[in-house]
Coordinates of C-alpha atoms in Angstrom, one line a residue:
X11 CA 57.8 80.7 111.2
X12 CA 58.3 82.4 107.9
X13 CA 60.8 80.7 105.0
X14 CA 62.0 83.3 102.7
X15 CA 62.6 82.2 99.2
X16 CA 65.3 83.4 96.6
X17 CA 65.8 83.0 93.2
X18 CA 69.3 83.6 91.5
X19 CA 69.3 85.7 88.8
X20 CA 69.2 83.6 85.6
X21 CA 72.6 84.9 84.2
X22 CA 75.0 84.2 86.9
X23 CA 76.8 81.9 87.7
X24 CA 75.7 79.1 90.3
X25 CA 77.5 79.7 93.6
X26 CA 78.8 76.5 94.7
X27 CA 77.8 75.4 98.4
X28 CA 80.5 72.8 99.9
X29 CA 78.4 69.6 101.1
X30 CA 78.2 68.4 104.4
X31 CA 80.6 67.1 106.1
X32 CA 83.6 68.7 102.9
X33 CA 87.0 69.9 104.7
X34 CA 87.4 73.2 105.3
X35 CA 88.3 75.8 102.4
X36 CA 91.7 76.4 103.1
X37 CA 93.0 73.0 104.7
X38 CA 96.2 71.4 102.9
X39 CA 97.4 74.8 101.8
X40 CA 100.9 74.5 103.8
X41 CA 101.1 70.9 102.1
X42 CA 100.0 72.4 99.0
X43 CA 102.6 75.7 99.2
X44 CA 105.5 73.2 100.1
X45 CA 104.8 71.0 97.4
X46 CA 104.6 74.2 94.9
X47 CA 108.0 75.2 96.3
X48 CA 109.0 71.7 95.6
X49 CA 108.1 71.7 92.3
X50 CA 110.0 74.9 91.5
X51 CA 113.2 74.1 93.6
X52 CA 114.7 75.5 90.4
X53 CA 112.5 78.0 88.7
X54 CA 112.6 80.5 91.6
X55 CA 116.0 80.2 92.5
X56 CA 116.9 80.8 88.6
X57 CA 114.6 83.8 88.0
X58 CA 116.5 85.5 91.2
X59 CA 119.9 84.9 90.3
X60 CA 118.6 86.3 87.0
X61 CA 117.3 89.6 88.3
X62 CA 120.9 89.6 90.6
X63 CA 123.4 89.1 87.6
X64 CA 120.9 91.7 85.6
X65 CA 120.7 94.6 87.9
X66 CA 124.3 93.8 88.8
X67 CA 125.9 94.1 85.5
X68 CA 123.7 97.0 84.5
X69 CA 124.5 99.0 86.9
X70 CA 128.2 98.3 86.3
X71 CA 128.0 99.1 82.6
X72 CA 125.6 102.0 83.1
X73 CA 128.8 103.4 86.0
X74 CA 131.7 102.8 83.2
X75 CA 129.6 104.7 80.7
X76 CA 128.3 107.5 82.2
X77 CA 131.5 108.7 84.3
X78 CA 130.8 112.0 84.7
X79 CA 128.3 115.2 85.5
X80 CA 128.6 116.2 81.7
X81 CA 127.6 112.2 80.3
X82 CA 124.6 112.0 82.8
X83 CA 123.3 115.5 81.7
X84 CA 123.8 114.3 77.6
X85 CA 122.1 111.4 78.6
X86 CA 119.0 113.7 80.8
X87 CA 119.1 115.4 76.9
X88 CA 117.4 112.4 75.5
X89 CA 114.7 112.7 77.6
X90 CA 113.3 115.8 75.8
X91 CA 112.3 112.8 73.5
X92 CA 108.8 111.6 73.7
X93 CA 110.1 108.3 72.6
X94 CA 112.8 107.9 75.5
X95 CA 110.2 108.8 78.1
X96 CA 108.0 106.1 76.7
X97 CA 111.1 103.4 76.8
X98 CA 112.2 104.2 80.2
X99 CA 109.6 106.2 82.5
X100 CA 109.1 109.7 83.7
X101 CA 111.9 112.1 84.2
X102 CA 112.9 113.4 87.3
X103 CA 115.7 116.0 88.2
X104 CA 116.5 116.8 84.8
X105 CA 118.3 120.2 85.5
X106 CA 121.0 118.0 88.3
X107 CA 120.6 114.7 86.8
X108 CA 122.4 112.1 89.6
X109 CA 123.6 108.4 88.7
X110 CA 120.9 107.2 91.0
X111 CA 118.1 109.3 88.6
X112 CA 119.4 107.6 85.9
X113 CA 119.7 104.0 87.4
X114 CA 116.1 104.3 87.8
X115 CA 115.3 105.7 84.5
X116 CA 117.0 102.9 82.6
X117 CA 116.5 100.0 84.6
X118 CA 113.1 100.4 86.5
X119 CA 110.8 98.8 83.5
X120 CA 113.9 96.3 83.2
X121 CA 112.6 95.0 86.4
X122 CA 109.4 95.4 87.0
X123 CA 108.2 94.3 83.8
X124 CA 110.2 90.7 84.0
X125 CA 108.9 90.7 87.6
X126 CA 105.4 91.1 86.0
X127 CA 105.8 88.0 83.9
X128 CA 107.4 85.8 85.9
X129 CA 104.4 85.9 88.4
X130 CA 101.7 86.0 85.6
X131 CA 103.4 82.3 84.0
X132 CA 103.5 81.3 87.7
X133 CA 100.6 82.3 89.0
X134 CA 98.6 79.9 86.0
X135 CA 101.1 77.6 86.2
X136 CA 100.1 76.4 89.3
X137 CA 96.5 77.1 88.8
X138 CA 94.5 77.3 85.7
X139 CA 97.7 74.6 84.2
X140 CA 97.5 72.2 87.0
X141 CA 93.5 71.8 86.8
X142 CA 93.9 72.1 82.8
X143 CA 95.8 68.6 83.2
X144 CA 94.0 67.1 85.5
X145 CA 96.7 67.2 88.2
X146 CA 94.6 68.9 90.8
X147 CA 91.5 67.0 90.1
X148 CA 93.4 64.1 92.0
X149 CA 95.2 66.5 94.4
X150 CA 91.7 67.6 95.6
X151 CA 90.5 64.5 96.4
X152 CA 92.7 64.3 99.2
X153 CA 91.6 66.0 102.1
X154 CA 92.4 69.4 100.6
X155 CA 89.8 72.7 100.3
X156 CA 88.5 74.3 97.5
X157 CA 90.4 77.7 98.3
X158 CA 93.7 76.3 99.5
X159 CA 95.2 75.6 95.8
X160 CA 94.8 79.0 94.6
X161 CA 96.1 80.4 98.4
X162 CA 99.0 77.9 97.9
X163 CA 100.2 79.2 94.0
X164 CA 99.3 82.6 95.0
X165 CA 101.6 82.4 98.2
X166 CA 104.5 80.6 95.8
X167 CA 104.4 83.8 93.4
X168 CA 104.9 86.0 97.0
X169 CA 108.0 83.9 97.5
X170 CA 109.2 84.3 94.1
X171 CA 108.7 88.3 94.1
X172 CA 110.6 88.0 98.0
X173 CA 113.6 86.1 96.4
X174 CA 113.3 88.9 93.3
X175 CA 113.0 91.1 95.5
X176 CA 116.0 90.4 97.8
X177 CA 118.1 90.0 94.7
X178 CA 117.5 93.6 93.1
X179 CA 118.2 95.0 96.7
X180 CA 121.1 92.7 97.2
X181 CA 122.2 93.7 93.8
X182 CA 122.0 97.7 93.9
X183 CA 123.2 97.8 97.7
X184 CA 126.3 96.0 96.7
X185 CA 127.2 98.2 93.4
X186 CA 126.8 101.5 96.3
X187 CA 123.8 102.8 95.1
X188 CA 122.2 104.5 98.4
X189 CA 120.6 102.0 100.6
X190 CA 117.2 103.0 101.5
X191 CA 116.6 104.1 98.1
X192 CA 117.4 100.6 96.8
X193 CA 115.1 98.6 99.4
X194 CA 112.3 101.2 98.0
X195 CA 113.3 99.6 94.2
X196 CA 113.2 96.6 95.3
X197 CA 110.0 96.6 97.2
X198 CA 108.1 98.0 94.5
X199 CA 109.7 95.4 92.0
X200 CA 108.0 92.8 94.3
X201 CA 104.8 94.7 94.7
X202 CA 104.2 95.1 91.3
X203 CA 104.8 91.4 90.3
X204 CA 102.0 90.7 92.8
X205 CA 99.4 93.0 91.3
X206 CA 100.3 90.7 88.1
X207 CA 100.0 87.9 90.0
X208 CA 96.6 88.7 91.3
X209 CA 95.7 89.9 87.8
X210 CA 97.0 86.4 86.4
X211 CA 94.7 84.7 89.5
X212 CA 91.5 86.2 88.3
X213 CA 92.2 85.1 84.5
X214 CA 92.6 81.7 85.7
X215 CA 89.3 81.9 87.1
X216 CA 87.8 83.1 83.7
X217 CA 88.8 80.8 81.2
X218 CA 89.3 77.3 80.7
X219 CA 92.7 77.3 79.1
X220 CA 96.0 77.7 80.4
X221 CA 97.3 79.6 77.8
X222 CA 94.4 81.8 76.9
X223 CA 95.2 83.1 80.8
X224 CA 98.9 83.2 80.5
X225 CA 97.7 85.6 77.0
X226 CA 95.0 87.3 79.2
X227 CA 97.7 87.8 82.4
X228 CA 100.9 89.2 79.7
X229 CA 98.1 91.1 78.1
X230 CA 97.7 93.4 80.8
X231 CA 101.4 93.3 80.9
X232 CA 101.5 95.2 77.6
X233 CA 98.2 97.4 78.3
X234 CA 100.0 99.0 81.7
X235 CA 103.3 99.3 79.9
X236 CA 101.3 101.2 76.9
X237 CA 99.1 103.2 79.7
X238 CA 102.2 104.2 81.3
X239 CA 104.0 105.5 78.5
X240 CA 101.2 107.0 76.7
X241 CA 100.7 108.9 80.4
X242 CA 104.6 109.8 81.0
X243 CA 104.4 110.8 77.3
X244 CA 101.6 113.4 78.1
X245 CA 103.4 114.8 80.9
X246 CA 107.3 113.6 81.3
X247 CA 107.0 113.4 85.4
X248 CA 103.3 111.4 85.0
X249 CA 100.0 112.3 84.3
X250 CA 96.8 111.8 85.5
X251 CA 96.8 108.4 83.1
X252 CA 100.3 107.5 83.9
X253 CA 98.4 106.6 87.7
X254 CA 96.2 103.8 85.7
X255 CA 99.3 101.6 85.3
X256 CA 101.1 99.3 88.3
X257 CA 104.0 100.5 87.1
X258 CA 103.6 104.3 87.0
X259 CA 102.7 103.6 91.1
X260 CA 106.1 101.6 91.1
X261 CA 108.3 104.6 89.1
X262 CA 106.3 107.6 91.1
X263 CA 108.3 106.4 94.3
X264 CA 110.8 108.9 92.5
X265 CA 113.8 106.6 93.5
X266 CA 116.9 107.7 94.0
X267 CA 115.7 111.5 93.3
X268 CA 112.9 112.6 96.0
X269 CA 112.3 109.4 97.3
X270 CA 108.0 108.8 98.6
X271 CA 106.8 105.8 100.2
X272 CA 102.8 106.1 99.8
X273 CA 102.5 105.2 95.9
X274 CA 103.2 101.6 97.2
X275 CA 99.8 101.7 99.0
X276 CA 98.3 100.9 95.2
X277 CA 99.8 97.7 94.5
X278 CA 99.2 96.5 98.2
X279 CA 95.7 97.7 98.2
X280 CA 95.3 96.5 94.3
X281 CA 96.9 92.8 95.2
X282 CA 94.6 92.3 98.0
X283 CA 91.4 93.2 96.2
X284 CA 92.4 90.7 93.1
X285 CA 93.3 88.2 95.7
X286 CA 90.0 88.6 97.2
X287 CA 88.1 88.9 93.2
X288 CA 89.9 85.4 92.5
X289 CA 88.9 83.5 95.7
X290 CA 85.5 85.0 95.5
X291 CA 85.1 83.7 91.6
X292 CA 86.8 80.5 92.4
X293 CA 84.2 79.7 94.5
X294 CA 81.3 80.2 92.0
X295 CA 82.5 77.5 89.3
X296 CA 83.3 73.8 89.3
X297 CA 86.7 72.5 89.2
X298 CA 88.3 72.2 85.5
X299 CA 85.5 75.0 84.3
X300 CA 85.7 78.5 84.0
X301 CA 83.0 81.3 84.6
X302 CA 83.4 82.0 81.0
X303 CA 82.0 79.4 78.9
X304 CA 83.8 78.5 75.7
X305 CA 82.2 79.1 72.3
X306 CA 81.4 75.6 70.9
X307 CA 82.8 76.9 67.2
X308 CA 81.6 76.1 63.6
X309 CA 80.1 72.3 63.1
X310 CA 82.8 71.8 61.0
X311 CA 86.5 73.4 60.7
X312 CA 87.8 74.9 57.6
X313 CA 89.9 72.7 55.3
X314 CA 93.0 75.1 55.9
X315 CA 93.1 73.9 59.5
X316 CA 93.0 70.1 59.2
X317 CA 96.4 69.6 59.1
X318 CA 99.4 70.0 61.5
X319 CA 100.3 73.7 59.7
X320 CA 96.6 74.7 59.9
X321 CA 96.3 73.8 64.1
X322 CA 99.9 75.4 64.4
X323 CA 98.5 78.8 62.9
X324 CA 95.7 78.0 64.9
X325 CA 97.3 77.8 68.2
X326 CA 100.4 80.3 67.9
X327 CA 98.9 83.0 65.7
X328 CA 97.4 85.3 68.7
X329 CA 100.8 85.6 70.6
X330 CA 102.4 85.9 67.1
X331 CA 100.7 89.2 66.4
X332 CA 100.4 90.3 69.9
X333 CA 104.1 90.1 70.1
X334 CA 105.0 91.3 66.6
X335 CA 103.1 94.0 67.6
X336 CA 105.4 95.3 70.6
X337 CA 108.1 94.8 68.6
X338 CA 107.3 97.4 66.3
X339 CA 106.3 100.0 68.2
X340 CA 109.5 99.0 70.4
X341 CA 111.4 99.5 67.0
X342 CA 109.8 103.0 65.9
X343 CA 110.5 104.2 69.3
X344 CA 114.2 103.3 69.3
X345 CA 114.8 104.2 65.7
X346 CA 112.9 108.2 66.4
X347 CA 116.5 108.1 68.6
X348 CA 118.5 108.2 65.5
X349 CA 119.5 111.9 65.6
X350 CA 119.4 112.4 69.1
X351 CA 122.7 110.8 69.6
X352 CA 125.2 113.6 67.8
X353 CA 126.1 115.7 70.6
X354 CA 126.0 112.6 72.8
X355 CA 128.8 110.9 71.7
X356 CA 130.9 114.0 72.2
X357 CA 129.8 113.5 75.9
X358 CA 129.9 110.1 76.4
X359 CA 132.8 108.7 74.7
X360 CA 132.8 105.5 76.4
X361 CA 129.7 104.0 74.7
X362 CA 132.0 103.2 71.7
X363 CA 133.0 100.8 74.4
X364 CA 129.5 99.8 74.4
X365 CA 128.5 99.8 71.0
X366 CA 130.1 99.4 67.7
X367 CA 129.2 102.9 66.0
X368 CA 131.2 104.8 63.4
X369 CA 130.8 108.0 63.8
X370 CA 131.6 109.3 60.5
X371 CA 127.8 107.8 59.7
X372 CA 126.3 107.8 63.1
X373 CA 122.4 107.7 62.0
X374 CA 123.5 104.1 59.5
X375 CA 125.5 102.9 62.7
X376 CA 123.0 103.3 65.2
X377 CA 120.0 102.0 63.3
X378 CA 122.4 99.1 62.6
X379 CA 122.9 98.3 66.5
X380 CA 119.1 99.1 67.0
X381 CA 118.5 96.4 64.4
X382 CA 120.9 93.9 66.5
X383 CA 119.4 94.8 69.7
X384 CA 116.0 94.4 69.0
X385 CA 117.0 91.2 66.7
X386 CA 116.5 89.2 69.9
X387 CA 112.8 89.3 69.5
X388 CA 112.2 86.9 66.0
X389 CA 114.4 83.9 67.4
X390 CA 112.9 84.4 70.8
X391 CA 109.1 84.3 69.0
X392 CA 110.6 81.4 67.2
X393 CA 111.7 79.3 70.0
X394 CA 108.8 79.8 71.9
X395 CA 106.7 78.6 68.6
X396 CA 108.6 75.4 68.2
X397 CA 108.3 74.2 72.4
X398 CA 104.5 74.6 72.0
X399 CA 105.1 71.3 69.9
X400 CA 106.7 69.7 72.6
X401 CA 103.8 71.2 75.5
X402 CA 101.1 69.5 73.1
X403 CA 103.4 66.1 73.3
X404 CA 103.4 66.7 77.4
X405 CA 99.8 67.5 77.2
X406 CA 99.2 64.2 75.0
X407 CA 97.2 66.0 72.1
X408 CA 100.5 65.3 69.7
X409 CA 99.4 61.7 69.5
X410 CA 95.9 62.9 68.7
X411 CA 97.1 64.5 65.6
X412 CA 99.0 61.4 64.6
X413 CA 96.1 59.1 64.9
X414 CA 94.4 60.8 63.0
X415 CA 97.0 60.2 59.7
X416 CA 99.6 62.9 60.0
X417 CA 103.2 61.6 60.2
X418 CA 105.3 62.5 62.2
X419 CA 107.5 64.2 59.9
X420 CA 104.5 65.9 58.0
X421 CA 103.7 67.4 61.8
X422 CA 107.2 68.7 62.9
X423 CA 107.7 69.9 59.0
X424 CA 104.0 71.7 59.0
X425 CA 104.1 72.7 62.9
X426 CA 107.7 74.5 62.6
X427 CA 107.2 75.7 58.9
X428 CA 104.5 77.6 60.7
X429 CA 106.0 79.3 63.3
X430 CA 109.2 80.1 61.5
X431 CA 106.8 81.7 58.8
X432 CA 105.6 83.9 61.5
X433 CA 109.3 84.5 62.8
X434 CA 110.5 86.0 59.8
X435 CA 107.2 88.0 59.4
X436 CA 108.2 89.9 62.6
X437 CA 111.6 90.1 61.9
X438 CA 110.8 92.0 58.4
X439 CA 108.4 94.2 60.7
X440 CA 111.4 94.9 62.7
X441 CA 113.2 96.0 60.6
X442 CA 110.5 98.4 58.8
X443 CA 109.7 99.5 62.6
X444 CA 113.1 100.7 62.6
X445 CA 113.0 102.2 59.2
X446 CA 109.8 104.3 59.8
X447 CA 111.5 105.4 63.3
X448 CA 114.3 106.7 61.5
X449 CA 112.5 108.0 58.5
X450 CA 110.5 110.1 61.4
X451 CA 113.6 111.6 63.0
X452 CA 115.4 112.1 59.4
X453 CA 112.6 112.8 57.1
X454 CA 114.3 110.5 54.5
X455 CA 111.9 107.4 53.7
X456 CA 114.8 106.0 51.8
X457 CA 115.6 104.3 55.3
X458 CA 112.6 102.4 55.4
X459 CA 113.3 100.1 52.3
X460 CA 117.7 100.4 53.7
X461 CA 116.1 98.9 57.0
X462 CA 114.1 96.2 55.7
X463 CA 116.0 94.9 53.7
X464 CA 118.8 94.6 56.3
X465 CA 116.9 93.1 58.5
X466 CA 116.8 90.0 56.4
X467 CA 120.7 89.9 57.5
X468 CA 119.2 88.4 60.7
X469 CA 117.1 85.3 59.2
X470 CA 120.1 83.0 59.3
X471 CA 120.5 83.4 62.8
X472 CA 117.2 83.5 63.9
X473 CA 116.4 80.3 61.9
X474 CA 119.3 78.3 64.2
X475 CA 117.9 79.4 66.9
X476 CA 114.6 77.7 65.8
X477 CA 116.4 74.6 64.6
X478 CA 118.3 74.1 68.1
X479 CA 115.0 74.1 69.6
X480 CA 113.7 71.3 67.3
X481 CA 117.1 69.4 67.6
X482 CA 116.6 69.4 71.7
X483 CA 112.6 68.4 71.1
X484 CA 113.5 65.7 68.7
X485 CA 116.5 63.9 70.5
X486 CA 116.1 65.5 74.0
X487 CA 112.4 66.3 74.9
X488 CA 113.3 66.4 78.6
X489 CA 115.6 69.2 78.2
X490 CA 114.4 71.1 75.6
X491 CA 114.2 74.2 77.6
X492 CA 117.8 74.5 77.3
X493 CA 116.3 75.8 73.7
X494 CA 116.3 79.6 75.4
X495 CA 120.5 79.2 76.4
X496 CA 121.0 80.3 73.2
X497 CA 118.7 82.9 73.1
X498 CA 119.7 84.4 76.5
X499 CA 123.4 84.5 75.6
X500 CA 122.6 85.9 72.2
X501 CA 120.9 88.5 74.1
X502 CA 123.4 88.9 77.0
X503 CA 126.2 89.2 74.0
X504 CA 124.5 91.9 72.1
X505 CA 123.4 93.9 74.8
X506 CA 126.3 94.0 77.2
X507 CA 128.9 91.6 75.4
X508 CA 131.1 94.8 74.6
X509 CA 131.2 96.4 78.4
X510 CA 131.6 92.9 80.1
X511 CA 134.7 92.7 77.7
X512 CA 133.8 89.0 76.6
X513 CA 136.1 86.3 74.9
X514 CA 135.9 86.6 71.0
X515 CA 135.4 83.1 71.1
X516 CA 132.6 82.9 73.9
X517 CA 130.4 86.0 72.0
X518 CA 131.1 84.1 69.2
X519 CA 129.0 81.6 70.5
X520 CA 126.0 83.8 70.0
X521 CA 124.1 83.6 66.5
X522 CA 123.4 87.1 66.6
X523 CA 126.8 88.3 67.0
X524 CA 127.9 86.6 64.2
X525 CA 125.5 88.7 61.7
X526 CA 127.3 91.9 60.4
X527 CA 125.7 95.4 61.7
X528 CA 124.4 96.3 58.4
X529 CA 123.5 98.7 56.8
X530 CA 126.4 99.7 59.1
X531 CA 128.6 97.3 57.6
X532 CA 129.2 95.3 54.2
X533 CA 127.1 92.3 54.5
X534 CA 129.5 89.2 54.6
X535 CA 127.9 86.1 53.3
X536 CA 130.0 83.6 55.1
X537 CA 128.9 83.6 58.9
X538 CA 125.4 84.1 57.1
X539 CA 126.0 80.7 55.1
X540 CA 127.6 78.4 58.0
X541 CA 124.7 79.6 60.2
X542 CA 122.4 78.8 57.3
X543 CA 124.2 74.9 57.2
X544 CA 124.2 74.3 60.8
X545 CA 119.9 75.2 61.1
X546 CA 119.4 72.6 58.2
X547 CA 121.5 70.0 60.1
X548 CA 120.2 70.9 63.4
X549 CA 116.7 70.7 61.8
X550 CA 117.1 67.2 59.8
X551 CA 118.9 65.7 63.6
X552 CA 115.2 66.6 65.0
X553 CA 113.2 65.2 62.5
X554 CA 115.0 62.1 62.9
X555 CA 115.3 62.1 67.0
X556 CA 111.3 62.5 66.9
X557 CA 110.5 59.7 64.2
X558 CA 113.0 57.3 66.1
X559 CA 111.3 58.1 70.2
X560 CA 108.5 56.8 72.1
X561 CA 105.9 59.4 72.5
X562 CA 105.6 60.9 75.1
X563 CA 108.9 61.1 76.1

């Protein structure tokens, strides 16, 4: 009898046998799905209604503006733009552009992208989070398998893309768009949240952190939006890079134009090969590690980050940039649109219904709505900066930082000076984004200073969304995700508030319809100054609320 005798290479990673006598890989992963499903009784059910009321309204406003053959072939004009095609997708049946073309022009990225994200945050949420906190460390030592709580999250994001999906087909079916055409949408808005999913999966393995594979997952987000475009760009119906993006194989279906089946074999085949990636790796590391190790840092940290600012730069400045980042290229894109809209109007006389422009100074008008649209991003960065504060509290780091010396005060002042600081950084970059777009289209730089500056119009109202957030952290912890209402209806309100024919006193509700449309408009300081009032009162009511609770809370 001969024993054969390996040795693993020195560089990999040990592969992890189970001992004898361990459970089998996958048992508990029925308890383990229901449980998941359990825990997000709420989450799924709201991210479906969401993609419902979204497609649903859309598709409404998108019917009341483009009524006719002539609007629909002004709007295929804007596709000659390289900008356009990057913003939407490729463009099909230009010459006999249909509603349905267009539905899939304008909305397809609108879906698939959220789709995207909402299985990358749950796909770590209920993996790399849940060992991050320990939670599954006591979950697995019940009779439960090392494979079955990835299986289990990974089958809750298939459930969440079924309900999405079901909504987007409910959605377009009952507006009339053409039936098999909309099960093919809605099919590939579920596939490609997968592929994200399985891409989110194998970050978990990677890293340690929760959020540094939530940043790795939304990363690749971003790259296949940038692949896509850039590809679309280089040819408007896809080129060969365009086919390097999930959701180039989503929009090559050719919905609602010429419609093909077999570019949904990608994100099936691509799913099941990160599936398998993510089982194989979770396999080769022990539970709470990652396969890649993290860098043990300096012996010492620098003086700038001993304090509740410095960990707060420390912590949010990656997503800070990343994001302020998409915003600007978001905002050159739109603002290159500035002169494409003169014979357009002429066409499409509704989207005065739409929009407020004057067009006796169209380009000023429509960079001033561009500035209001994209306006969303700062006080959604914002908001998102000041709940990390309240996930450190969960996560019981906060009291940490207050043992070591820092008040509380001194850490909600430093944590949300911080993130406010980079708030207004990327609304000024907004604005500039939107200057140098329409200095491209016009060749007059004078826009990019005009721009700027107006952008500033939009710090009031971005600082209030900030200071609700810190309000709800300080005096209501357990519901301060109710910190993104206002952010949502800000953004339903500026985007659609004039086609869903709103209340003035319910769009009134939204900070960002309360800022004038400069450089449209004459600035008018009041709304600015009550705005202003109610983010210092809001602020000070949090400062308090958090000195006066038990932490955590």
């Amino acid at each position: 009898m001969s024993t054969a005798t390996t040795t693993a290479p020195t560089t990999a990673a040990p592969r992890h046998r189970e001992p004898p006598g361990a459970v089998e890989p996958f048992a508990g992963t029925g308890w383990l799905v229901r449980l998941m499903l359990r825990l997000d009784r709420v989450r799924i059910p709201a991210w479906a209604l969401s993609f419902l009321a979204l497609v649903a309204g859309s598709v409404a406003s998108l019917e009341a503006t483009y009524p006719t053959a002539e609007s629909l072939q002004a709007r295929a004009a804007l596709m000659d733009n390289p900008a356009a095609v990057l913003m939407t997708g490729p463009a099909f049946a230009l010459d006999d552009y249909t509603f349905g073309a267009m539905v899939a022009n304008e909305l397809s990225l609108w879906i698939f992208a959220p789709a995207a994200v909402m299985s990358v945050l749950l796909a770590v949420r209920h993996t790399r989070a849940e060992e991050e906190s320990g939670r599954l460390e006591v979950v697995r030592a019940l009779p439960v398998g090392r494979l079955a709580p990835p299986t289990a999250a990974l089958v809750t994001v298939a459930v969440a893309n079924l309900a999405v999906a079901l909504s987007v087909a409910a959605a377009l079916v009952g507006t009339g768009m053409e039936p098999v055409d909309s099960v093919a949408f809605a099919v590939a808005a579920g596939l490609t949240g997968m592929v994200f999913g399985g891409v989110a999966a194998v970050a978990a393995q990677v890293t340690e952190h929760a959020r540094a594979a939530s940043g790795a997952g939304l990363g690749a987000v971003a790259l296949a939006f940038l692949v896509r475009g850039v590809g679309d760009v280089i040819d408007s119906q896809g080129s060969w890079l365009s086919w390097f993006s999930p959701f180039a194989w989503a929009q090559q279906t050719r919905l609602y134009v010429d419609l093909r089946w077999w570019p949904l074999v990608l994100p099936v085949v691509a799913t099941v090969v990160l599936l398998v990636l993510a089982a194989s790796l979770a396999r080769r590391r022990d539970l709470g590690a990652g396969l890649r190790p993290p860098s043990p840092g300096p012996a010492g940290a620098r003086a700038s980050l001993l304090s509740p600012a410095g960990l707060a730069w420390r912590l949010t400045a990656g997503t800070f940039v990343a994001w302020a980042i998409g915003l600007v290229l978001f905002a050159v894109a739109f603002g290159t649109l500035a002169t494409a809209l003169d014979g357009m109007v002429e066409e499409m006389p509704a989207i005065t219904d739409w929009v407020e422009i004057d067009l006796a100074d169209l380009t000023r008008s429509f960079a001033a709505v561009m500035l209001s649209i994209l306006g969303i991003g700062p006080p959604a960065l914002l908001v998102w900066g000041v709940l990390q504060l309240r996930g450190e509290e969960q996560a019981g780091r906060l009291e940490g930082l207050l043992v070591s010396g820092s008040s509380r005060t001194a850490v909600l002042a430093g944590w949300c000076a911080t993130v406010t600081l980079w708030a207004l950084a990327a609304l000024v970059l907004l604005g500039l984004g939107v200057g140098v777009g329409v200095m491209l289209a016009t060749g007059d730089a004078g826009w990019v200073v005009e721009l700027t500056a107006a952008s500033l119009a939009y710090v009031p109202a971005t600082l209030l969304h900030g200071a609700v957030a810190v309000a709800l952290v300080g005096l209501l912890p357990r519901w301060s995700a109710l910190a993104w209402a206002p952010v949502l209806w800000s953004g339903l309100v500026v985007w659609l508030g004039g086609l869903l024919d709103l209340p003035d006193w319910a769009a009134g509700l939204a900070p960002l319809a309360r800022t004038p449309l400069v450089p449209g408009v004459d600035l008018a300081w009041t709304p600015l100054l009550v705005m202003a009032a109610l983010a210092v009162l809001l602020s000070a009511a949090g400062v308090v609320g958090l000195r006066r609770r038990d932490l955590p809370r």
